[in-house]
PDB file of C-alpha atoms in Angstrom:
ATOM      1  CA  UNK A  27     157.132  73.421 -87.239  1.00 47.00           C
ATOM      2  CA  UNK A  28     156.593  76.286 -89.974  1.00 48.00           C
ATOM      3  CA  UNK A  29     156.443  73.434 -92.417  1.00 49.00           C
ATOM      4  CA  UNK A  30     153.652  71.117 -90.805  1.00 49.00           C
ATOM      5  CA  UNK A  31     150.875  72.578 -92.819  1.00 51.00           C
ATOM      6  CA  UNK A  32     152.367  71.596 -95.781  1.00 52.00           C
ATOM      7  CA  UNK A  33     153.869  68.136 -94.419  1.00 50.00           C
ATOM      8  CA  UNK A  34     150.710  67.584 -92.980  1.00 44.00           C
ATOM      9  CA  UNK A  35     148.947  68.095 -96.500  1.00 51.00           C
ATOM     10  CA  UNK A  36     151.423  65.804 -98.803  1.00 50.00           C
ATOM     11  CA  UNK A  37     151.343  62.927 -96.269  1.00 45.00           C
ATOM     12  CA  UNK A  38     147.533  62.888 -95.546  1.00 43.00           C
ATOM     13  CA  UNK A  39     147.268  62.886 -99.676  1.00 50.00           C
ATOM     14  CA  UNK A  40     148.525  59.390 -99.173  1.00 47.00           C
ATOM     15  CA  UNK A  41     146.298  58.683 -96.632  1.00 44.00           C
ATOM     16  CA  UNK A  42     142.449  60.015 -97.533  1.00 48.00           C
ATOM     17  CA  UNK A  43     142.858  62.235-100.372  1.00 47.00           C
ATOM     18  CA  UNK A  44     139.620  63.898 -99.885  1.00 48.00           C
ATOM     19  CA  UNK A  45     140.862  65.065 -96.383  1.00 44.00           C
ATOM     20  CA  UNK A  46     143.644  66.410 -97.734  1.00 48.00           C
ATOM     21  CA  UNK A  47     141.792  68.654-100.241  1.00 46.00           C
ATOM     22  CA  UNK A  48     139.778  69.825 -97.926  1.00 42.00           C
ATOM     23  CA  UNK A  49     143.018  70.466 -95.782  1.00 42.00           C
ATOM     24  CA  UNK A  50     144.388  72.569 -98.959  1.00 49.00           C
ATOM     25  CA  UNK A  51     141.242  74.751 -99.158  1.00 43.00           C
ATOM     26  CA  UNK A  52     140.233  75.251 -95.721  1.00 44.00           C
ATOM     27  CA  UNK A  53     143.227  75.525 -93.977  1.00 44.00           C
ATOM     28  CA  UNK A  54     144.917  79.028 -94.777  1.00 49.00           C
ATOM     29  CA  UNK A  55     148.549  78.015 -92.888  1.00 53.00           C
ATOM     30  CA  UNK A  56     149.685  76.077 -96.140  1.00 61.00           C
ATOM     31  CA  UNK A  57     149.309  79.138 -98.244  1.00 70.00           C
ATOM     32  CA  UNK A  58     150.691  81.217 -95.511  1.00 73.00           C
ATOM     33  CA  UNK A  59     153.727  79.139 -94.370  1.00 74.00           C
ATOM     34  CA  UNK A  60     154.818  79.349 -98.297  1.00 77.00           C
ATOM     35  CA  UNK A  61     154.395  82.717 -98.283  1.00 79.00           C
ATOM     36  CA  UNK A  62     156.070  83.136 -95.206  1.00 81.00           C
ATOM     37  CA  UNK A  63     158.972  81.679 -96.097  1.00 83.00           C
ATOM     38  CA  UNK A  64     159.221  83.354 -99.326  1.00 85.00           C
ATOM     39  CA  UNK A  65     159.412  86.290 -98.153  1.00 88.00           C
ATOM     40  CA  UNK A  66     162.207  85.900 -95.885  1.00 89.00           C
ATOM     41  CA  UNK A  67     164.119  84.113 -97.914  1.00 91.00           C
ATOM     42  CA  UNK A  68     163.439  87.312-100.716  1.00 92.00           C
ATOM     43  CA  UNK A  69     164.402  89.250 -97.779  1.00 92.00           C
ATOM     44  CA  UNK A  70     167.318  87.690 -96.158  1.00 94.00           C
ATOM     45  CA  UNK A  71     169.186  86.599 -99.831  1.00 94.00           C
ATOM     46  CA  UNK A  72     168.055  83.131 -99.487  1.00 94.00           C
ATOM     47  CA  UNK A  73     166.096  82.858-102.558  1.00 93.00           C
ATOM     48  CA  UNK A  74     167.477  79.779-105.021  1.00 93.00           C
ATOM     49  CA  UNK A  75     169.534  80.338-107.830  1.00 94.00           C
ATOM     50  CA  UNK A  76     169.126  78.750-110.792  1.00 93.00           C
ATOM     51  CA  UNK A  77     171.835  76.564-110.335  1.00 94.00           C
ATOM     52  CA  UNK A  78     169.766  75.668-107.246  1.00 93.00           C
ATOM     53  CA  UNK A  79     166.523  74.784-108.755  1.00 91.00           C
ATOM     54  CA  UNK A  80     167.948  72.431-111.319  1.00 91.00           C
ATOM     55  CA  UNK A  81     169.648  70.680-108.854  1.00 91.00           C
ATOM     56  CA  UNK A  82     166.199  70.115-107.116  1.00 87.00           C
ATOM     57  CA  UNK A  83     165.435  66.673-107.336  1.00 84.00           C
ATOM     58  CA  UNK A  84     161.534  65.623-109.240  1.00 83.00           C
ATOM     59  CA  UNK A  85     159.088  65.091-106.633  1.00 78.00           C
ATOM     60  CA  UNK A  86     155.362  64.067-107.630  1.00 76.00           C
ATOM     61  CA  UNK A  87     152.362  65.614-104.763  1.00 69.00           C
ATOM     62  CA  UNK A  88     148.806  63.877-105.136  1.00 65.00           C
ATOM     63  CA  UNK A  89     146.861  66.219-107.046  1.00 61.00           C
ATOM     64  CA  UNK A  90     149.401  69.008-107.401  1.00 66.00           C
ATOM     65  CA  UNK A  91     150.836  69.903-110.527  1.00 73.00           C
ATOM     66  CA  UNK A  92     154.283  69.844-110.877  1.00 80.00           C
ATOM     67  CA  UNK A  93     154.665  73.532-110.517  1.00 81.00           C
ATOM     68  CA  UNK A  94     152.419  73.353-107.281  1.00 75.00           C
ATOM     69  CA  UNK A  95     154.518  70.137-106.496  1.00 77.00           C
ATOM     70  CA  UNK A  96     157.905  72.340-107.257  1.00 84.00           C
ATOM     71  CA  UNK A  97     156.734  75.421-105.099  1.00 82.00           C
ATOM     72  CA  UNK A  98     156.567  73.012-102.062  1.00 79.00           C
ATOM     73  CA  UNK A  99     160.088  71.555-103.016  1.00 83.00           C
ATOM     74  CA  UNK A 100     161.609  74.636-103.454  1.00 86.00           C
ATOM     75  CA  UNK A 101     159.868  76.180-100.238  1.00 84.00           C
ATOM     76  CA  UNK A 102     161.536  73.470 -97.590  1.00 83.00           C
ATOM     77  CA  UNK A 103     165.026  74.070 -99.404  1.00 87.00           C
ATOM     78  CA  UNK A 104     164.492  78.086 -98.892  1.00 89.00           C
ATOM     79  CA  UNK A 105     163.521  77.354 -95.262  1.00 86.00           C
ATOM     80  CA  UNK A 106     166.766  75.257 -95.062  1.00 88.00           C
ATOM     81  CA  UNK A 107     169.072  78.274 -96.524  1.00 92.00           C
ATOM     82  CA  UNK A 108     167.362  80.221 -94.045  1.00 91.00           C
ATOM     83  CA  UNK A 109     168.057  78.260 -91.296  1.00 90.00           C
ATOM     84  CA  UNK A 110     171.579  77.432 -92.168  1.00 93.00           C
ATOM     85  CA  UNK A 111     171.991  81.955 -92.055  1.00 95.00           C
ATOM     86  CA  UNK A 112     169.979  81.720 -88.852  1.00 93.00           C
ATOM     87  CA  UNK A 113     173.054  79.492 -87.353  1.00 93.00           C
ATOM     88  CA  UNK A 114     175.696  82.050 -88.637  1.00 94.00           C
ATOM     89  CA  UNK A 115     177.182  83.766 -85.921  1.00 91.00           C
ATOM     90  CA  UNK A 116     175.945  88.126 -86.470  1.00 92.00           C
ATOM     91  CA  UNK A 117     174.126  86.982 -89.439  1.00 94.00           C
ATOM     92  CA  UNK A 118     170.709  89.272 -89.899  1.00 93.00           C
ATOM     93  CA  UNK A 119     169.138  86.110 -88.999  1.00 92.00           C
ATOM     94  CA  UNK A 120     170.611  85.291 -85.668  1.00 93.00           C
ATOM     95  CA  UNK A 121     169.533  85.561 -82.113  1.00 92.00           C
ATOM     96  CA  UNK A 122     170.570  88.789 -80.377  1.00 90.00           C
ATOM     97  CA  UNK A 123     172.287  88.091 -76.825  1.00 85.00           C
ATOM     98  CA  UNK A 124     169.898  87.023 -74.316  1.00 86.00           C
ATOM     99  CA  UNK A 125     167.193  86.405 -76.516  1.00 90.00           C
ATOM    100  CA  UNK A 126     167.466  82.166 -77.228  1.00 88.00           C
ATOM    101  CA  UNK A 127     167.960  81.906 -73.238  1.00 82.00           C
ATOM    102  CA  UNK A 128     164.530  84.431 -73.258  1.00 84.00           C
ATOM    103  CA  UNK A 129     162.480  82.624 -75.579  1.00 86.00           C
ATOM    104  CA  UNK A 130     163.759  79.272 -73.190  1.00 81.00           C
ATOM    105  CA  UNK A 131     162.198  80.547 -70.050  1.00 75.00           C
ATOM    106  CA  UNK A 132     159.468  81.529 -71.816  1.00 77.00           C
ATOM    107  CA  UNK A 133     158.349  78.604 -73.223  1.00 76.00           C
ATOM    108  CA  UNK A 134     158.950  76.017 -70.859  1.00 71.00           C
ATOM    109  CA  UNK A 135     162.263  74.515 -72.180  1.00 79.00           C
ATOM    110  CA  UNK A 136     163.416  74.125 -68.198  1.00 82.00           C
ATOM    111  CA  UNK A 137     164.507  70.173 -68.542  1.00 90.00           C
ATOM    112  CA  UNK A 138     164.955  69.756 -64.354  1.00 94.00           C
ATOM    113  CA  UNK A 139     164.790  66.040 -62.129  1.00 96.00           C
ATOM    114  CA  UNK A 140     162.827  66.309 -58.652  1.00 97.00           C
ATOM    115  CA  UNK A 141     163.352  64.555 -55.801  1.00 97.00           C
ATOM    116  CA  UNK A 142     159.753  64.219 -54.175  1.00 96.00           C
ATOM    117  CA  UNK A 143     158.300  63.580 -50.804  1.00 96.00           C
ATOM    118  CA  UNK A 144     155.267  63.338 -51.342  1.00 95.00           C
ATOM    119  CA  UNK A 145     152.886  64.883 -48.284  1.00 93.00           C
ATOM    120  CA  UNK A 146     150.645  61.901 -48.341  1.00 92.00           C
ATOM    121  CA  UNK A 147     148.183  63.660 -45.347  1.00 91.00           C
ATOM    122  CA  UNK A 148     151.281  64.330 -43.217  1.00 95.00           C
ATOM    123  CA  UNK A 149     152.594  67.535 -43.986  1.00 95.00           C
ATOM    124  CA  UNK A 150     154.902  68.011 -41.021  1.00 96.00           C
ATOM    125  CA  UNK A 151     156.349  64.549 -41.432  1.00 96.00           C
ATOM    126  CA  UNK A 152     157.317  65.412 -45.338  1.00 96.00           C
ATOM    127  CA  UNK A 153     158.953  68.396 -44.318  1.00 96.00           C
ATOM    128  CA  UNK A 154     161.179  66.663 -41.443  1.00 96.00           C
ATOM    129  CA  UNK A 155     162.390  63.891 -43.945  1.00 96.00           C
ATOM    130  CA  UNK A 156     162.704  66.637 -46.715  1.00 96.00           C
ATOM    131  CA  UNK A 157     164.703  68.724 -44.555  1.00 96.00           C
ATOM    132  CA  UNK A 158     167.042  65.013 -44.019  1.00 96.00           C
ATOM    133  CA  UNK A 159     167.587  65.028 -47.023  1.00 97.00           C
ATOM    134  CA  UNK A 160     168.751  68.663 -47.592  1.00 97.00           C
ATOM    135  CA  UNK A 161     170.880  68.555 -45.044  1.00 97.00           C
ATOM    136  CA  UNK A 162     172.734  65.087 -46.149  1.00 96.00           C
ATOM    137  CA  UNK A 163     173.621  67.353 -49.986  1.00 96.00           C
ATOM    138  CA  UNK A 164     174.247  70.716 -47.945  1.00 95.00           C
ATOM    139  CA  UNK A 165     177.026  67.933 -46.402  1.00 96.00           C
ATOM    140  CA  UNK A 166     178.168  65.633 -49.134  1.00 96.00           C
ATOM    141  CA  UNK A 167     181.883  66.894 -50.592  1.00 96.00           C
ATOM    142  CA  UNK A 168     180.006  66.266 -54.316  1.00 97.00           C
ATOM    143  CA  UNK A 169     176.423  67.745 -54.007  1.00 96.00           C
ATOM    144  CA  UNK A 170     175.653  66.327 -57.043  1.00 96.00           C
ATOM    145  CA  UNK A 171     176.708  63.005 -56.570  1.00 96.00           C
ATOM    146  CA  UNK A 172     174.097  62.909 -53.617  1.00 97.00           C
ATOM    147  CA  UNK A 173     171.673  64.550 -55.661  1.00 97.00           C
ATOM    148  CA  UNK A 174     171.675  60.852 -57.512  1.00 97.00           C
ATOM    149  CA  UNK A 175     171.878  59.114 -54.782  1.00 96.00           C
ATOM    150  CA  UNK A 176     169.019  60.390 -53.439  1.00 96.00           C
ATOM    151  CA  UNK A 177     166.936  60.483 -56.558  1.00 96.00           C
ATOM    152  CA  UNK A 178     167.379  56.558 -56.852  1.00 95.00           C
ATOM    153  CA  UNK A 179     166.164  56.332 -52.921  1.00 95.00           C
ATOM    154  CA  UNK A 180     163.251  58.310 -53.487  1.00 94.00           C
ATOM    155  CA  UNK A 181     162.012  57.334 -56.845  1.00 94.00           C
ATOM    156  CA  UNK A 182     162.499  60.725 -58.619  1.00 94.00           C
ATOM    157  CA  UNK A 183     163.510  61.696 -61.954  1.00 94.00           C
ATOM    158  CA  UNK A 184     162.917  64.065 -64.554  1.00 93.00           C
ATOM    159  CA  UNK A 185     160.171  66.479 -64.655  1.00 92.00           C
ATOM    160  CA  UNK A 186     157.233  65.551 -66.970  1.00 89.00           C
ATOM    161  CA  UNK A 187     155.154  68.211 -68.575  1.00 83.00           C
ATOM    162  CA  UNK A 188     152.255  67.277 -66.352  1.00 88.00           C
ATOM    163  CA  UNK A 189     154.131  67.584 -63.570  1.00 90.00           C
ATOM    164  CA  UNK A 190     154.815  71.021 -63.512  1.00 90.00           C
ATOM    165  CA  UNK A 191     153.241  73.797 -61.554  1.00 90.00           C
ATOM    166  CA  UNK A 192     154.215  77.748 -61.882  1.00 88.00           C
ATOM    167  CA  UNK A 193     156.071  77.911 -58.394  1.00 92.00           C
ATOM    168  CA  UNK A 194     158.423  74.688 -59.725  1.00 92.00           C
ATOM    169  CA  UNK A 195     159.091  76.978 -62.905  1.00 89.00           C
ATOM    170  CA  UNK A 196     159.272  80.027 -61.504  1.00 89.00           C
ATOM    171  CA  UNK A 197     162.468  77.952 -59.311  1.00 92.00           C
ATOM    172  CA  UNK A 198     163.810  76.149 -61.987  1.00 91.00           C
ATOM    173  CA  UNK A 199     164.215  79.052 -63.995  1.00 86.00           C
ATOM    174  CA  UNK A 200     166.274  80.837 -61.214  1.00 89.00           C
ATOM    175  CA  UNK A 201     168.714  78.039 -61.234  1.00 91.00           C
ATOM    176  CA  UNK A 202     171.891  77.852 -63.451  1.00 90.00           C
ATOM    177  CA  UNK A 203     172.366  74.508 -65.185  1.00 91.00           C
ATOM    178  CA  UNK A 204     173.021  71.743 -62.455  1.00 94.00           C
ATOM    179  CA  UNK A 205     172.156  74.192 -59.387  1.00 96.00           C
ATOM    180  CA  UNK A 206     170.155  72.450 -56.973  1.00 97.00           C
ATOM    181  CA  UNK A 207     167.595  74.215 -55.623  1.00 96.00           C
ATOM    182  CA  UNK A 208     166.367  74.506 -51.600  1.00 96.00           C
ATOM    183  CA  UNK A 209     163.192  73.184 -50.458  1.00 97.00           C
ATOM    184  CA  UNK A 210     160.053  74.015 -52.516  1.00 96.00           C
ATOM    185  CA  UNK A 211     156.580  73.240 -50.840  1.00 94.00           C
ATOM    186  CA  UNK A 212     153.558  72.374 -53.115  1.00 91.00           C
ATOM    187  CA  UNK A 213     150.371  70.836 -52.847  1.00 91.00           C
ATOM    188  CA  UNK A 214     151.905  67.163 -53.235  1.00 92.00           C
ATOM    189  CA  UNK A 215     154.192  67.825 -51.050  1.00 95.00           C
ATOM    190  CA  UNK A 216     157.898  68.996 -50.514  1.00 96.00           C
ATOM    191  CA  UNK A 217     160.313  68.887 -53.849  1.00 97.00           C
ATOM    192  CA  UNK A 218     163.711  69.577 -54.658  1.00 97.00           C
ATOM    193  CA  UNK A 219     164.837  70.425 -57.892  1.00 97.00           C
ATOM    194  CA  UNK A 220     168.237  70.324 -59.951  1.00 97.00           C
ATOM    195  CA  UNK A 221     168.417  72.437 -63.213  1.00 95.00           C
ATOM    196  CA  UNK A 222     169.227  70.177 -66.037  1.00 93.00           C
ATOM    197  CA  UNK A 223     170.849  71.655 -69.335  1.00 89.00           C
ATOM    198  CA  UNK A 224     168.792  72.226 -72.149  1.00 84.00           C
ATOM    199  CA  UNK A 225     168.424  70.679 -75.427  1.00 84.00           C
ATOM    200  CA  UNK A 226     169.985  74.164 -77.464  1.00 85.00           C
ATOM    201  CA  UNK A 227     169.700  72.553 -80.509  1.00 86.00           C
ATOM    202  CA  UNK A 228     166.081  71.882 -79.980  1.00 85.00           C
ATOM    203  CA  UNK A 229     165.888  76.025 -78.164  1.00 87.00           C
ATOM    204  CA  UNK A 230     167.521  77.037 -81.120  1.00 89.00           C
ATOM    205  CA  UNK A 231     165.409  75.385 -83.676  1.00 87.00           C
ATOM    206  CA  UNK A 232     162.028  76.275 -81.542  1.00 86.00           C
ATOM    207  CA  UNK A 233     162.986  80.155 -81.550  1.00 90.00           C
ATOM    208  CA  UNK A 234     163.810  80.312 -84.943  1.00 88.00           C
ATOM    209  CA  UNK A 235     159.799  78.927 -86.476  1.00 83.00           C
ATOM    210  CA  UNK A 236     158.584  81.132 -83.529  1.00 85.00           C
ATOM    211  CA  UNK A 237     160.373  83.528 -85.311  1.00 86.00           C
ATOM    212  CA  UNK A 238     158.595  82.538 -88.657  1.00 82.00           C
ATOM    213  CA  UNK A 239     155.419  81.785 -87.230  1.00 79.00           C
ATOM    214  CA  UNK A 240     155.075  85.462 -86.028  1.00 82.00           C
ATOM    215  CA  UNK A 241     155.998  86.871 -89.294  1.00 79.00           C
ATOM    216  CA  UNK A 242     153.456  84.053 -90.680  1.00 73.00           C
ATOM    217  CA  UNK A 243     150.493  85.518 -88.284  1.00 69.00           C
ATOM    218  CA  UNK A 244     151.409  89.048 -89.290  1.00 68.00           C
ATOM    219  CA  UNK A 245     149.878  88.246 -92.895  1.00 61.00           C
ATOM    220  CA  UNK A 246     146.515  89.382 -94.293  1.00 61.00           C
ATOM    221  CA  UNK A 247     144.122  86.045 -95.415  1.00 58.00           C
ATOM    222  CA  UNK A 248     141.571  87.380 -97.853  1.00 60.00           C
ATOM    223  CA  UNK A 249     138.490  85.266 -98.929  1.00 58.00           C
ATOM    224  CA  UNK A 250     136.981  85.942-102.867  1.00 61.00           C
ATOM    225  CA  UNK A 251     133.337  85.136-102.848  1.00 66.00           C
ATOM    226  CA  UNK A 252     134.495  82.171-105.316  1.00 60.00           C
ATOM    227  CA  UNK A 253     136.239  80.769-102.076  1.00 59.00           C
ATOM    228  CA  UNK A 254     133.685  81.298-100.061  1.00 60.00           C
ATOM    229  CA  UNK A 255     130.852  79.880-102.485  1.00 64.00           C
ATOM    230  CA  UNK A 256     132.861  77.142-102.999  1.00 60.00           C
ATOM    231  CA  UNK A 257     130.968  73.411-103.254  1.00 63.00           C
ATOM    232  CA  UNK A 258     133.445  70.902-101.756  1.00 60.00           C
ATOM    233  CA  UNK A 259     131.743  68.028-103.588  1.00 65.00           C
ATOM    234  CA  UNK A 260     132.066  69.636-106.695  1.00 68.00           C
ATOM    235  CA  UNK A 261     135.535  70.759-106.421  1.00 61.00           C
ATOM    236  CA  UNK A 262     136.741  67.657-104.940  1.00 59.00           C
ATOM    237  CA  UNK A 263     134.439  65.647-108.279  1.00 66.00           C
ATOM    238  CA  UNK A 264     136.638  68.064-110.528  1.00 63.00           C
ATOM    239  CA  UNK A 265     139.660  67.649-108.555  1.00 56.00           C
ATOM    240  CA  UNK A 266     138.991  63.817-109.411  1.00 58.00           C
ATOM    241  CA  UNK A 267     138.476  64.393-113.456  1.00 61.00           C
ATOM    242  CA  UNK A 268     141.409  66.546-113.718  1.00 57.00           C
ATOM    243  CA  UNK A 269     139.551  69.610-114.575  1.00 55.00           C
ATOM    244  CA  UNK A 270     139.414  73.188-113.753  1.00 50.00           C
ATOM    245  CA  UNK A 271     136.336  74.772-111.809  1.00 49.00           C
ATOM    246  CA  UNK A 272     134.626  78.081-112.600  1.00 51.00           C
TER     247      UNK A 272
END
């Protein structure tokens, strides 16, 4: 995610070049995601030797020299020396206790399946057959083996994104991993939910460009009046001719 500015920029070069100039100019993430990770990789010992560098292998950007084209190179292999630190167990780059299952809460990584009955202008009736069903996993030797039973009765599944309403996460969250949780009334109607576990490799990878992206916002973006004065159609006609611009 840190890196999508400057993704976004190389692949749109090969798709309308004068979108991605613009992109380079106008967009101050691509300067400040490089920077970003610079810095922490200055900071954390993750800089490249110059065993490192040589290694690199030649990559040509639209319209970049090959020094721009080699800052971007070496960039995403500093970000993945930094990442590989971030893994190590007590390394200055990894999570303190509690914080990766923090940051999950927090930002909606709560994978759960519902089993729905839907209200459907009956309110009373929903809550009878949802209290059925509660009482046939309260009774079932393998809760969970109900729990799928009844999921392919009703038509459930797995929570989408648009499904979700703050009283389901504020329930999922309480649960554990493969809890079940009791009967939770909303406006469609009555739901019960079971905690599924979450992608940590996908938590883990989230927290740590959250991580960069705050250090990223802390920076300082200064325009120069030649930014600001700056004629697109004339830098993008230079840009063209291979020349410089005053």
């Amino acid at each position: 995610a840190m890196l999508a500015p400057l993704t976004l920029f190389v692949v749109l070069c090969f798709v309308s070049v004068p979108a991605a100039v613009v992109l380079l100019v106008c967009v101050p993430l691509i300067p400040v995601a490089i920077a970003a990770v610079q810095t922490w990789a200055e900071t954390y010992g993750c800089t490249l030797t110059a065993e490192e560098r040589a290694a690199l292998p030649e990559r040509t950007y639209p319209f970049l020299t090959a020094e721009q084209g080699r800052v971007l190179t070496e960039t995403g292999q500093a970000y993945v020396k930094l990442y590989a630190l971030y893994q190590e167990p007590d390394s200055p780059l990894a999570p303190a206790e509690g914080e990766l299952e923090l940051f999950q809460r927090e930002s909606g990584f709560l994978p759960a399946e519902r089993i729905l009955i839907p209200s459907n202008g009956d309110r009373t009736a929903a809550q009878q057959q949802a209290a059925a069903l509660f009482a046939r996993l309260n009774a079932a030797a393998d809760p969970s083996a109900e729990f799928d039973v009844l999921l392919k009765e009703t038509g459930g599944g797995v929570l989408a994104d648009e499904d979700w309403t703050d009283d389901l996460r504020d329930a999922a969250s309480a649960l554990e991993p493969g809890q079940i949780s009791g009967l939770l009334e909303t406006e469609e109607g009555v739901s019960i939910l079971r905690r599924l576990p979450a992608d940590s490799a996908a938590v883990k990878e989230a927290y740590f460009d959250q991580q960069l992206q705050d250090a990223a916002g802390h920076s300082e973006i200064q325009w120069t009046d030649a930014c600001a004065a700056l004629n697109s159609e004339t830098f993008w006609n230079a840009v063209k001719r291979g020349e410089s611009i005053d």
